[in-house]
mmCIF file of C-alpha atoms in Angstrom:
data_model
loop_
_atom_site.group_PDB
_atom_site.id
_atom_site.type_symbol
_atom_site.label_atom_id
_atom_site.label_comp_id
_atom_site.label_asym_id
_atom_site.label_seq_id
_atom_site.Cartn_x
_atom_site.Cartn_y
_atom_site.Cartn_z
ATOM 1 C CA UNK T 232 99.646 127.284 93.638
ATOM 2 C CA UNK T 233 98.808 123.308 93.844
ATOM 3 C CA UNK T 234 96.395 121.719 95.597
ATOM 4 C CA UNK T 235 95.711 117.884 96.408
ATOM 5 C CA UNK T 236 93.262 117.593 98.223
ATOM 6 C CA UNK T 237 92.769 113.329 99.936
ATOM 7 C CA UNK T 238 89.481 111.993 100.932
ATOM 8 C CA UNK T 239 87.878 109.031 101.092
ATOM 9 C CA UNK T 240 86.387 106.416 103.378
ATOM 10 C CA UNK T 241 88.235 105.133 106.166
ATOM 11 C CA UNK T 242 90.113 102.490 105.477
ATOM 12 C CA UNK T 243 90.732 102.539 101.985
ATOM 13 C CA UNK T 244 94.412 104.096 101.867
ATOM 14 C CA UNK T 245 94.390 107.926 102.403
ATOM 15 C CA UNK T 246 97.617 107.625 104.399
ATOM 16 C CA UNK T 247 99.587 106.066 101.235
ATOM 17 C CA UNK T 248 98.192 108.301 99.121
ATOM 18 C CA UNK T 249 99.192 111.527 101.191
ATOM 19 C CA UNK T 250 102.493 109.774 102.194
ATOM 20 C CA UNK T 251 103.295 108.548 98.555
ATOM 21 C CA UNK T 252 102.455 112.610 97.755
ATOM 22 C CA UNK T 253 104.856 113.950 100.759
ATOM 23 C CA UNK T 254 107.512 111.400 98.558
ATOM 24 C CA UNK T 255 106.908 113.357 95.820
ATOM 25 C CA UNK T 256 107.662 116.493 97.545
ATOM 26 C CA UNK T 257 104.465 117.909 98.647
ATOM 27 C CA UNK T 258 103.875 119.546 101.827
ATOM 28 C CA UNK T 259 101.213 117.502 103.336
ATOM 29 C CA UNK T 260 98.870 118.332 106.140
ATOM 30 C CA UNK T 261 96.798 115.447 107.973
ATOM 31 C CA UNK T 262 92.937 115.885 108.705
ATOM 32 C CA UNK T 263 92.205 119.530 108.267
ATOM 33 C CA UNK T 264 89.009 120.918 108.675
ATOM 34 C CA UNK T 265 87.356 122.221 105.154
ATOM 35 C CA UNK T 266 86.675 125.557 106.801
ATOM 36 C CA UNK T 267 90.301 125.977 107.183
ATOM 37 C CA UNK T 268 91.357 125.708 104.083
ATOM 38 C CA UNK T 269 91.895 128.677 102.819
ATOM 39 C CA UNK T 270 93.670 130.063 106.007
ATOM 40 C CA UNK T 271 95.782 127.082 105.026
ATOM 41 C CA UNK T 272 96.669 127.975 101.767
ATOM 42 C CA UNK T 273 97.257 131.723 102.449
ATOM 43 C CA UNK T 274 99.588 130.813 105.264
ATOM 44 C CA UNK T 275 101.509 127.892 103.389
ATOM 45 C CA UNK T 276 101.958 130.662 100.169
ATOM 46 C CA UNK T 277 103.653 132.946 102.781
ATOM 47 C CA UNK T 278 106.096 129.865 103.622
ATOM 48 C CA UNK T 279 106.610 129.825 100.438
ATOM 49 C CA UNK T 280 105.209 126.004 99.630
ATOM 50 C CA UNK T 281 103.893 125.680 95.213
ATOM 51 C CA UNK T 282 102.381 122.158 96.017
ATOM 52 C CA UNK T 283 100.357 121.140 98.973
ATOM 53 C CA UNK T 284 98.238 117.597 99.960
ATOM 54 C CA UNK T 285 95.463 118.365 102.279
ATOM 55 C CA UNK T 286 93.713 114.889 103.739
ATOM 56 C CA UNK T 287 89.977 116.163 104.289
ATOM 57 C CA UNK T 288 87.188 113.773 105.511
ATOM 58 C CA UNK T 289 84.497 112.612 108.074
ATOM 59 C CA UNK T 290 86.735 113.752 110.676
ATOM 60 C CA UNK T 291 86.915 116.554 110.333
ATOM 61 C CA UNK T 292 82.858 115.981 111.141
ATOM 62 C CA UNK T 293 80.335 119.214 110.333
ATOM 63 C CA UNK T 294 82.793 121.545 108.319
ATOM 64 C CA UNK T 295 83.209 119.082 105.860
ATOM 65 C CA UNK T 296 79.786 120.040 104.171
ATOM 66 C CA UNK T 297 82.076 123.667 103.338
ATOM 67 C CA UNK T 298 84.053 121.349 101.063
ATOM 68 C CA UNK T 299 82.446 122.383 97.761
ATOM 69 C CA UNK T 300 82.734 125.954 97.959
ATOM 70 C CA UNK T 301 86.168 126.336 99.709
ATOM 71 C CA UNK T 302 87.258 124.634 96.344
ATOM 72 C CA UNK T 303 85.806 126.800 94.156
ATOM 73 C CA UNK T 304 87.476 129.768 96.231
ATOM 74 C CA UNK T 305 90.636 128.360 95.552
ATOM 75 C CA UNK T 306 89.786 127.991 92.220
ATOM 76 C CA UNK T 307 88.868 131.468 91.918
ATOM 77 C CA UNK T 308 92.124 132.834 93.412
ATOM 78 C CA UNK T 309 94.160 130.709 91.115
ATOM 79 C CA UNK T 310 94.659 127.841 93.117
ATOM 80 C CA UNK T 311 95.296 124.859 90.711
ATOM 81 C CA UNK T 312 92.617 122.304 92.787
ATOM 82 C CA UNK T 313 92.286 118.651 92.530
ATOM 83 C CA UNK T 314 90.571 115.991 94.035
ATOM 84 C CA UNK T 315 91.355 112.157 94.953
ATOM 85 C CA UNK T 316 88.717 110.041 96.612
ATOM 86 C CA UNK T 317 89.347 107.030 97.796
ATOM 87 C CA UNK T 318 87.096 103.791 97.891
ATOM 88 C CA UNK T 319 86.363 100.310 98.366
ATOM 89 C CA UNK T 320 84.111 97.790 99.001
ATOM 90 C CA UNK T 321 82.697 97.736 102.024
ATOM 91 C CA UNK T 322 83.843 93.892 102.886
ATOM 92 C CA UNK T 323 87.488 94.984 102.005
ATOM 93 C CA UNK T 324 87.006 98.048 104.351
ATOM 94 C CA UNK T 325 85.627 95.228 107.278
ATOM 95 C CA UNK T 326 88.689 93.002 106.623
ATOM 96 C CA UNK T 327 91.329 95.572 106.896
ATOM 97 C CA UNK T 328 89.731 96.738 110.154
ATOM 98 C CA UNK T 329 89.732 93.520 111.353
ATOM 99 C CA UNK T 330 93.238 92.727 110.234
ATOM 100 C CA UNK T 331 94.418 96.001 111.998
ATOM 101 C CA UNK T 332 93.008 95.960 114.779
ATOM 102 C CA UNK T 333 91.888 99.825 114.140
ATOM 103 C CA UNK T 334 88.997 101.272 115.168
ATOM 104 C CA UNK T 335 86.937 103.059 112.375
ATOM 105 C CA UNK T 336 86.469 106.774 113.485
ATOM 106 C CA UNK T 337 82.913 106.569 113.239
ATOM 107 C CA UNK T 338 82.008 103.449 115.453
ATOM 108 C CA UNK T 339 80.712 103.239 119.167
ATOM 109 C CA UNK T 340 79.052 100.989 121.853
ATOM 110 C CA UNK T 341 76.059 100.784 119.474
ATOM 111 C CA UNK T 342 77.485 100.851 116.561
ATOM 112 C CA UNK T 343 79.411 97.992 114.392
ATOM 113 C CA UNK T 344 82.210 98.776 111.988
ATOM 114 C CA UNK T 345 79.387 97.877 108.675
ATOM 115 C CA UNK T 346 77.113 100.377 110.236
ATOM 116 C CA UNK T 347 80.010 102.977 110.074
ATOM 117 C CA UNK T 348 81.132 102.536 106.464
ATOM 118 C CA UNK T 349 77.698 102.655 105.133
ATOM 119 C CA UNK T 350 77.076 105.635 107.446
ATOM 120 C CA UNK T 351 80.277 107.048 105.955
ATOM 121 C CA UNK T 352 79.450 106.329 102.726
ATOM 122 C CA UNK T 353 76.219 108.456 102.763
ATOM 123 C CA UNK T 354 78.066 111.639 104.588
ATOM 124 C CA UNK T 355 80.551 111.624 101.393
ATOM 125 C CA UNK T 356 78.556 111.174 98.907
ATOM 126 C CA UNK T 357 78.535 114.629 97.766
ATOM 127 C CA UNK T 358 82.265 114.695 97.958
ATOM 128 C CA UNK T 359 83.065 111.493 95.706
ATOM 129 C CA UNK T 360 81.625 113.256 93.184
ATOM 130 C CA UNK T 361 84.129 116.287 92.702
ATOM 131 C CA UNK T 362 86.473 114.444 92.151
ATOM 132 C CA UNK T 363 88.998 111.082 90.925
ATOM 133 C CA UNK T 364 87.766 108.252 92.337
ATOM 134 C CA UNK T 365 90.074 105.233 93.211
ATOM 135 C CA UNK T 366 88.835 102.124 94.299
ATOM 136 C CA UNK T 367 91.841 100.598 96.358
ATOM 137 C CA UNK T 368 89.956 97.512 97.138
ATOM 138 C CA UNK T 369 92.268 94.951 94.918
ATOM 139 C CA UNK T 370 95.297 97.404 95.071
ATOM 140 C CA UNK T 371 98.105 97.145 97.051
ATOM 141 C CA UNK T 372 99.961 99.615 98.619
ATOM 142 C CA UNK T 373 102.795 99.622 96.388
ATOM 143 C CA UNK T 374 99.965 100.075 93.507
ATOM 144 C CA UNK T 375 98.405 102.870 95.230
ATOM 145 C CA UNK T 376 101.218 105.180 95.062
ATOM 146 C CA UNK T 377 101.995 104.611 91.870
ATOM 147 C CA UNK T 378 98.543 105.498 90.631
ATOM 148 C CA UNK T 379 98.686 107.986 93.203
ATOM 149 C CA UNK T 380 101.593 110.190 91.064
ATOM 150 C CA UNK T 381 100.480 109.041 87.852
ATOM 151 C CA UNK T 382 96.905 110.728 88.332
ATOM 152 C CA UNK T 383 99.017 114.297 89.861
ATOM 153 C CA UNK T 384 101.402 113.884 87.431
ATOM 154 C CA UNK T 385 98.742 114.484 84.545
ATOM 155 C CA UNK T 386 97.939 117.673 83.000
ATOM 156 C CA UNK T 387 95.395 119.185 84.802
ATOM 157 C CA UNK T 388 94.716 121.233 81.699
ATOM 158 C CA UNK T 389 93.232 117.794 79.744
ATOM 159 C CA UNK T 390 90.866 115.401 80.555
ATOM 160 C CA UNK T 391 93.041 112.231 81.622
ATOM 161 C CA UNK T 392 91.711 109.645 79.626
ATOM 162 C CA UNK T 393 92.170 106.122 81.965
ATOM 163 C CA UNK T 394 91.548 102.411 80.185
ATOM 164 C CA UNK T 395 91.688 99.951 82.671
ATOM 165 C CA UNK T 396 91.339 96.014 82.684
ATOM 166 C CA UNK T 397 90.113 93.641 85.506
ATOM 167 C CA UNK T 398 88.457 90.768 86.105
ATOM 168 C CA UNK T 399 84.815 90.244 87.105
ATOM 169 C CA UNK T 400 85.309 87.052 89.120
ATOM 170 C CA UNK T 401 87.209 89.663 91.613
ATOM 171 C CA UNK T 402 84.278 92.095 90.917
ATOM 172 C CA UNK T 403 83.738 95.800 89.206
ATOM 173 C CA UNK T 404 85.940 98.611 89.909
ATOM 174 C CA UNK T 405 83.536 100.639 91.605
ATOM 175 C CA UNK T 406 85.668 103.929 90.069
ATOM 176 C CA UNK T 407 84.353 103.017 86.487
ATOM 177 C CA UNK T 408 82.653 105.689 84.044
ATOM 178 C CA UNK T 409 82.577 103.016 81.349
ATOM 179 C CA UNK T 410 82.278 99.179 81.865
ATOM 180 C CA UNK T 411 82.645 97.062 78.978
ATOM 181 C CA UNK T 412 82.594 93.095 78.913
ATOM 182 C CA UNK T 413 84.532 90.878 76.983
ATOM 183 C CA UNK T 414 83.681 87.533 78.024
ATOM 184 C CA UNK T 415 82.571 86.330 75.054
ATOM 185 C CA UNK T 416 85.760 86.888 73.281
ATOM 186 C CA UNK T 417 87.886 83.325 73.224
ATOM 187 C CA UNK T 418 89.980 82.577 75.686
ATOM 188 C CA UNK T 419 93.990 81.663 75.832
ATOM 189 C CA UNK T 420 93.332 80.781 79.381
ATOM 190 C CA UNK T 421 91.907 77.386 77.710
ATOM 191 C CA UNK T 422 95.457 76.587 75.978
ATOM 192 C CA UNK T 423 98.390 75.097 78.511
ATOM 193 C CA UNK T 424 100.270 76.656 76.569
ATOM 194 C CA UNK T 425 98.996 80.298 76.578
ATOM 195 C CA UNK T 426 97.877 80.134 80.254
ATOM 196 C CA UNK T 427 100.702 81.708 82.151
ATOM 197 C CA UNK T 428 101.321 84.569 79.926
ATOM 198 C CA UNK T 429 99.000 88.016 80.038
ATOM 199 C CA UNK T 430 97.662 90.489 77.105
ATOM 200 C CA UNK T 431 100.510 92.524 77.216
ATOM 201 C CA UNK T 432 103.120 89.067 76.061
ATOM 202 C CA UNK T 433 103.931 88.774 72.338
ATOM 203 C CA UNK T 434 102.172 84.805 71.953
ATOM 204 C CA UNK T 435 98.694 86.117 73.595
ATOM 205 C CA UNK T 436 99.012 88.969 71.230
ATOM 206 C CA UNK T 437 99.794 87.288 68.386
ATOM 207 C CA UNK T 438 96.335 84.825 69.133
ATOM 208 C CA UNK T 439 94.163 87.711 69.449
ATOM 209 C CA UNK T 440 95.462 89.389 66.342
ATOM 210 C CA UNK T 441 94.579 86.033 64.580
ATOM 211 C CA UNK T 442 90.498 86.632 66.094
ATOM 212 C CA UNK T 443 88.972 88.716 63.735
ATOM 213 C CA UNK T 444 86.243 89.239 66.960
ATOM 214 C CA UNK T 445 88.858 90.450 68.832
ATOM 215 C CA UNK T 446 89.366 93.402 66.578
ATOM 216 C CA UNK T 447 85.566 93.959 66.365
ATOM 217 C CA UNK T 448 85.284 94.599 69.921
ATOM 218 C CA UNK T 449 88.396 97.094 70.126
ATOM 219 C CA UNK T 450 87.003 98.629 66.998
ATOM 220 C CA UNK T 451 83.499 99.243 68.468
ATOM 221 C CA UNK T 452 84.608 100.818 72.522
ATOM 222 C CA UNK T 453 86.834 102.715 69.764
ATOM 223 C CA UNK T 454 83.869 104.492 68.295
ATOM 224 C CA UNK T 455 81.826 104.765 70.646
ATOM 225 C CA UNK T 456 84.412 106.305 73.238
ATOM 226 C CA UNK T 457 85.597 108.900 70.677
ATOM 227 C CA UNK T 458 82.095 110.206 69.691
ATOM 228 C CA UNK T 459 81.243 110.798 73.492
ATOM 229 C CA UNK T 460 84.492 112.438 74.540
ATOM 230 C CA UNK T 461 83.695 115.941 73.320
ATOM 231 C CA UNK T 462 81.141 115.715 75.418
ATOM 232 C CA UNK T 463 82.879 114.739 78.466
ATOM 233 C CA UNK T 464 85.833 116.971 77.877
ATOM 234 C CA UNK T 465 83.098 119.925 77.772
ATOM 235 C CA UNK T 466 82.004 118.913 81.346
ATOM 236 C CA UNK T 467 85.010 120.269 82.502
ATOM 237 C CA UNK T 468 85.916 116.704 83.750
ATOM 238 C CA UNK T 469 89.488 116.287 84.828
ATOM 239 C CA UNK T 470 89.449 111.822 84.167
ATOM 240 C CA UNK T 471 87.354 109.531 82.772
ATOM 241 C CA UNK T 472 88.192 105.856 82.956
ATOM 242 C CA UNK T 473 86.999 103.183 80.589
ATOM 243 C CA UNK T 474 87.267 99.624 82.392
ATOM 244 C CA UNK T 475 87.024 96.201 79.941
ATOM 245 C CA UNK T 476 86.399 93.299 81.922
ATOM 246 C CA UNK T 477 87.238 89.663 80.966
ATOM 247 C CA UNK T 478 86.784 86.705 83.892
ATOM 248 C CA UNK T 479 89.948 86.842 85.257
ATOM 249 C CA UNK T 480 91.603 90.107 84.273
ATOM 250 C CA UNK T 481 94.548 88.619 82.845
ATOM 251 C CA UNK T 482 94.836 87.951 78.626
ATOM 252 C CA UNK T 483 91.544 89.324 76.992
ATOM 253 C CA UNK T 484 90.845 92.795 78.716
ATOM 254 C CA UNK T 485 94.883 93.179 79.207
ATOM 255 C CA UNK T 486 95.071 93.047 75.806
ATOM 256 C CA UNK T 487 92.540 94.927 74.293
ATOM 257 C CA UNK T 488 93.148 97.847 77.092
ATOM 258 C CA UNK T 489 96.197 98.131 75.612
ATOM 259 C CA UNK T 490 95.058 98.152 72.418
ATOM 260 C CA UNK T 491 92.652 100.889 72.756
ATOM 261 C CA UNK T 492 95.872 102.745 74.916
ATOM 262 C CA UNK T 493 97.119 102.930 72.046
ATOM 263 C CA UNK T 494 94.503 104.166 69.490
ATOM 264 C CA UNK T 495 93.974 107.282 72.261
ATOM 265 C CA UNK T 496 97.564 107.594 72.074
ATOM 266 C CA UNK T 497 96.586 111.509 71.001
ATOM 267 C CA UNK T 498 95.089 111.806 73.971
ATOM 268 C CA UNK T 499 96.538 112.135 77.403
ATOM 269 C CA UNK T 500 96.004 108.359 78.810
ATOM 270 C CA UNK T 501 97.008 106.324 81.614
ATOM 271 C CA UNK T 502 96.841 102.423 81.424
ATOM 272 C CA UNK T 503 95.985 99.998 84.632
ATOM 273 C CA UNK T 504 95.946 96.620 85.089
ATOM 274 C CA UNK T 505 94.159 95.958 88.358
ATOM 275 C CA UNK T 506 94.688 92.022 88.573
ATOM 276 C CA UNK T 507 97.945 92.523 87.253
ATOM 277 C CA UNK T 508 99.106 94.851 90.073
ATOM 278 C CA UNK T 509 97.179 92.758 92.541
ATOM 279 C CA UNK T 510 99.100 89.988 91.400
ATOM 280 C CA UNK T 511 103.070 91.890 91.657
#
């Protein structure tokens, strides 16, 4: 059996992720207490379900602390268990709650939304380290659905190497393991003829291929990631996210991310472009 656990901060998109898995053929359950996971999986096995997705978060209350042990028990029974942890910046979450006029699950008469978010972060700190983090701060619902499907489709027996471009002016991605700043490289943004293109378009590719320092930057990042990738694999990690940032996330970071993905094609690789997804 295969179990995808969805957890994370309220307002980060857990319902969107769960619906994406339901559309992909998973039997989905929202807000199941962690202490009931073993019993529920036994029941689903009797029913013949093979792909299950369950949302487990602070709504479960005290039972949340049992999640790490429950995950290990299920793995010991040969259940393929993976956890996706969704998060976003506090400012983004406050804005989302304000726009939807929803109540935060931890808020009350004497607790503001901001305070509730900080409390929830503390409550989920241990859970966050158990799985793959997805920062949804700059993601549309469509982009999140796409990312969730890509992660779930990846071979769980191998480490997945994620290369991700972003723009510093939009903030650092919270889900990155490595962050490389390429703002020191020549910027095609200042050429009016190149400005409308992205790092995936041929005019930008031609521009960077004629710029030696860009290739040097690619080589340096490749060497560092290649050197340490075996160490991360030995930790039995499922994912390693390498983020490359430029000012706007349109030209330099996108080009370098695409180049790195091709250089590591022998690995299991996913490519993400945060700001390009945001534009779409």
